[in-house]
Amino acid sequence: MPGNRIRVYVRFKDLKPVVDFVFETEGQLQQYQRVTTALGVKRIVSVDPRSRSIRVEVPPRAREVESSRSLNGFILHFERESEASAWIDPICRPVPNCPKVVVIQQYWDQGDLGEVLRAADEKYARRAPNLVADRRQRALTPPKKWFPYGRGPE
């Protein structure tokens, strides 16, 4: 029997489908938000820390949405492989031999969800861009001079 569950709601509002992910803990919500932001593919519509939910817009090229008990979640069918692969993250998983299909996994074994989100958060935190130092700090510290062939300034 699954230990953790993400409540997933697929809603069609104003002809724009959205997916609501409702997590059991606020930590899971924050980790998933960081991973989704780092990937930069999904368009986050809203985040509600009180209800521990994040709302993501489904791309317009998602042709079909269905639920699957055997796959433990919802299935999204896309028109293009590139759009399906862009939706892959720790919760939205690819289906083997079906490159245009993504499963939003809803039921997890005890502890697996937290472990998967933690690993993904660490992975994408390392890929975060290095920020350039403030301009004033850069102006105060001149670069070290490098002179080829061991010669110094004359």
Tab-separated table of C-alpha atoms in Angstrom:
chain	number	residue	atom	x	y	z
A	1	MET	CA	0.000	0.000	0.000
A	2	PRO	CA	1.387	3.411	-0.912
A	3	GLY	CA	2.628	5.562	1.917
A	4	ASN	CA	2.714	9.008	0.354
A	5	ARG	CA	0.223	10.522	-1.990
A	6	ILE	CA	0.248	13.662	-4.045
A	7	ARG	CA	-3.245	14.808	-4.776
A	8	VAL	CA	-3.363	15.740	-8.440
A	9	TYR	CA	-6.260	17.691	-9.868
A	10	VAL	CA	-6.565	18.367	-13.577
A	11	ARG	CA	-8.812	21.364	-14.151
A	12	PHE	CA	-9.950	23.073	-17.314
A	13	LYS	CA	-10.450	26.764	-16.605
A	14	ASP	CA	-11.057	29.280	-19.367
A	15	LEU	CA	-10.126	26.557	-21.863
A	16	LYS	CA	-6.635	26.375	-20.334
A	17	PRO	CA	-5.930	23.104	-18.558
A	18	VAL	CA	-4.009	23.334	-15.296
A	19	VAL	CA	-2.628	20.678	-12.973
A	20	ASP	CA	-2.727	21.214	-9.209
A	21	PHE	CA	-0.171	19.280	-7.165
A	22	VAL	CA	-1.108	19.127	-3.465
A	23	PHE	CA	1.710	17.838	-1.246
A	24	GLU	CA	1.601	16.330	2.229
A	25	THR	CA	4.288	18.640	3.637
A	26	GLU	CA	5.417	22.181	2.959
A	27	GLY	CA	8.999	20.928	2.515
A	28	GLN	CA	7.935	18.749	-0.418
A	29	LEU	CA	6.151	21.727	-1.959
A	30	GLN	CA	9.246	23.927	-1.659
A	31	GLN	CA	11.552	21.242	-3.064
A	32	TYR	CA	9.275	20.645	-6.049
A	33	GLN	CA	8.961	24.381	-6.660
A	34	ARG	CA	12.775	24.769	-6.658
A	35	VAL	CA	13.212	21.857	-9.079
A	36	THR	CA	10.474	23.138	-11.393
A	37	THR	CA	11.957	26.645	-11.360
A	38	ALA	CA	15.466	25.293	-12.028
A	39	LEU	CA	14.241	23.300	-15.012
A	40	GLY	CA	12.399	26.372	-16.290
A	41	VAL	CA	10.010	24.478	-18.546
A	42	LYS	CA	6.701	24.343	-16.704
A	43	ARG	CA	4.758	27.553	-16.320
A	44	ILE	CA	3.857	27.901	-12.649
A	45	VAL	CA	0.538	29.707	-12.345
A	46	SER	CA	0.364	29.914	-8.549
A	47	VAL	CA	1.789	28.525	-5.326
A	48	ASP	CA	-0.289	28.343	-2.152
A	49	PRO	CA	1.784	27.472	0.947
A	50	ARG	CA	-1.303	27.226	3.176
A	51	SER	CA	-2.828	24.384	1.183
A	52	ARG	CA	0.643	23.108	0.127
A	53	SER	CA	-0.316	23.251	-3.548
A	54	ILE	CA	1.317	24.371	-6.747
A	55	ARG	CA	-0.620	25.021	-9.949
A	56	VAL	CA	1.066	24.409	-13.298
A	57	GLU	CA	-0.315	25.233	-16.725
A	58	VAL	CA	-0.539	22.365	-19.211
A	59	PRO	CA	0.896	23.253	-22.642
A	60	PRO	CA	-1.683	23.737	-25.395
A	61	ARG	CA	-0.286	20.793	-27.353
A	62	ALA	CA	-1.307	18.257	-24.725
A	63	ARG	CA	-3.897	16.326	-26.698
A	64	GLU	CA	-5.373	14.024	-24.113
A	65	VAL	CA	-5.545	13.607	-20.341
A	66	GLU	CA	-6.596	10.361	-18.687
A	67	SER	CA	-6.204	8.571	-15.386
A	68	SER	CA	-4.583	5.183	-14.976
A	69	ARG	CA	-4.861	2.995	-11.924
A	70	SER	CA	-2.115	0.627	-13.112
A	71	LEU	CA	0.356	3.507	-13.562
A	72	ASN	CA	-0.730	5.191	-10.301
A	73	GLY	CA	-1.514	8.568	-11.771
A	74	PHE	CA	-2.621	10.722	-14.671
A	75	ILE	CA	-1.412	10.338	-18.237
A	76	LEU	CA	-0.737	13.303	-20.520
A	77	HIS	CA	-0.469	12.673	-24.274
A	78	PHE	CA	1.481	15.320	-26.201
A	79	GLU	CA	1.670	16.009	-29.935
A	80	ARG	CA	5.464	16.292	-29.942
A	81	GLU	CA	8.193	14.306	-28.220
A	82	SER	CA	10.040	17.506	-27.307
A	83	GLU	CA	7.061	18.837	-25.345
A	84	ALA	CA	6.631	15.553	-23.508
A	85	SER	CA	10.317	15.348	-22.618
A	86	ALA	CA	10.211	18.948	-21.381
A	87	TRP	CA	7.537	17.971	-18.843
A	88	ILE	CA	9.663	15.234	-17.270
A	89	ASP	CA	10.730	15.877	-13.674
A	90	PRO	CA	10.760	13.850	-10.417
A	91	ILE	CA	6.953	13.544	-10.329
A	92	CYS	CA	6.106	13.603	-14.041
A	93	ARG	CA	7.757	10.516	-15.479
A	94	PRO	CA	8.250	9.197	-19.012
A	95	VAL	CA	6.588	6.009	-20.215
A	96	PRO	CA	9.014	3.491	-21.759
A	97	ASN	CA	8.626	3.138	-25.544
A	98	CYS	CA	6.092	5.998	-25.628
A	99	PRO	CA	8.070	9.231	-26.150
A	100	LYS	CA	4.961	11.436	-26.390
A	101	VAL	CA	3.440	10.277	-23.091
A	102	VAL	CA	4.109	11.486	-19.535
A	103	VAL	CA	2.659	10.043	-16.320
A	104	ILE	CA	2.045	12.285	-13.310
A	105	GLN	CA	2.776	9.774	-10.565
A	106	GLN	CA	0.269	10.199	-7.782
A	107	TYR	CA	0.967	7.328	-5.358
A	108	TRP	CA	4.395	6.716	-3.817
A	109	ASP	CA	5.889	4.154	-1.443
A	110	GLN	CA	6.666	5.355	2.072
A	111	GLY	CA	9.638	7.744	1.984
A	112	ASP	CA	10.225	7.489	-1.786
A	113	LEU	CA	8.672	10.852	-2.608
A	114	GLY	CA	10.792	12.762	-0.106
A	115	GLU	CA	13.920	10.949	-1.273
A	116	VAL	CA	13.242	11.647	-4.960
A	117	LEU	CA	12.496	15.330	-4.345
A	118	ARG	CA	15.566	15.754	-2.133
A	119	ALA	CA	17.859	14.153	-4.741
A	120	ALA	CA	16.420	16.292	-7.546
A	121	ASP	CA	16.672	19.446	-5.440
A	122	GLU	CA	20.368	18.763	-4.765
A	123	LYS	CA	21.007	17.933	-8.427
A	124	TYR	CA	19.467	21.123	-9.782
A	125	ALA	CA	20.878	23.304	-7.002
A	126	ARG	CA	24.340	22.411	-8.324
A	127	ARG	CA	23.267	23.529	-11.794
A	128	ALA	CA	22.178	26.943	-10.546
A	129	PRO	CA	23.916	29.765	-12.390
A	130	ASN	CA	26.840	31.455	-10.715
A	131	LEU	CA	25.997	35.051	-10.005
A	132	VAL	CA	28.440	37.768	-10.931
A	133	ALA	CA	29.703	39.832	-8.022
A	134	ASP	CA	28.299	43.280	-7.500
A	135	ARG	CA	29.849	45.910	-9.796
A	136	ARG	CA	31.182	47.930	-6.861
A	137	GLN	CA	32.981	44.885	-5.476
A	138	ARG	CA	34.469	44.111	-8.861
A	139	ALA	CA	35.754	47.682	-9.140
A	140	LEU	CA	37.529	47.485	-5.768
A	141	THR	CA	39.509	44.347	-6.508
A	142	PRO	CA	41.692	44.557	-9.598
A	143	PRO	CA	42.367	41.292	-11.392
A	144	LYS	CA	45.654	39.535	-10.787
A	145	LYS	CA	47.979	40.202	-13.660
A	146	TRP	CA	49.270	37.274	-15.572
A	147	PHE	CA	52.433	37.659	-17.547
A	148	PRO	CA	53.377	34.978	-20.036
A	149	TYR	CA	56.889	33.551	-20.024
A	150	GLY	CA	57.551	34.701	-16.435
A	151	ARG	CA	58.126	38.362	-17.262
A	152	GLY	CA	56.660	41.010	-15.027
A	153	PRO	CA	55.725	44.623	-15.684
A	154	GLU	CA	58.582	46.838	-16.726
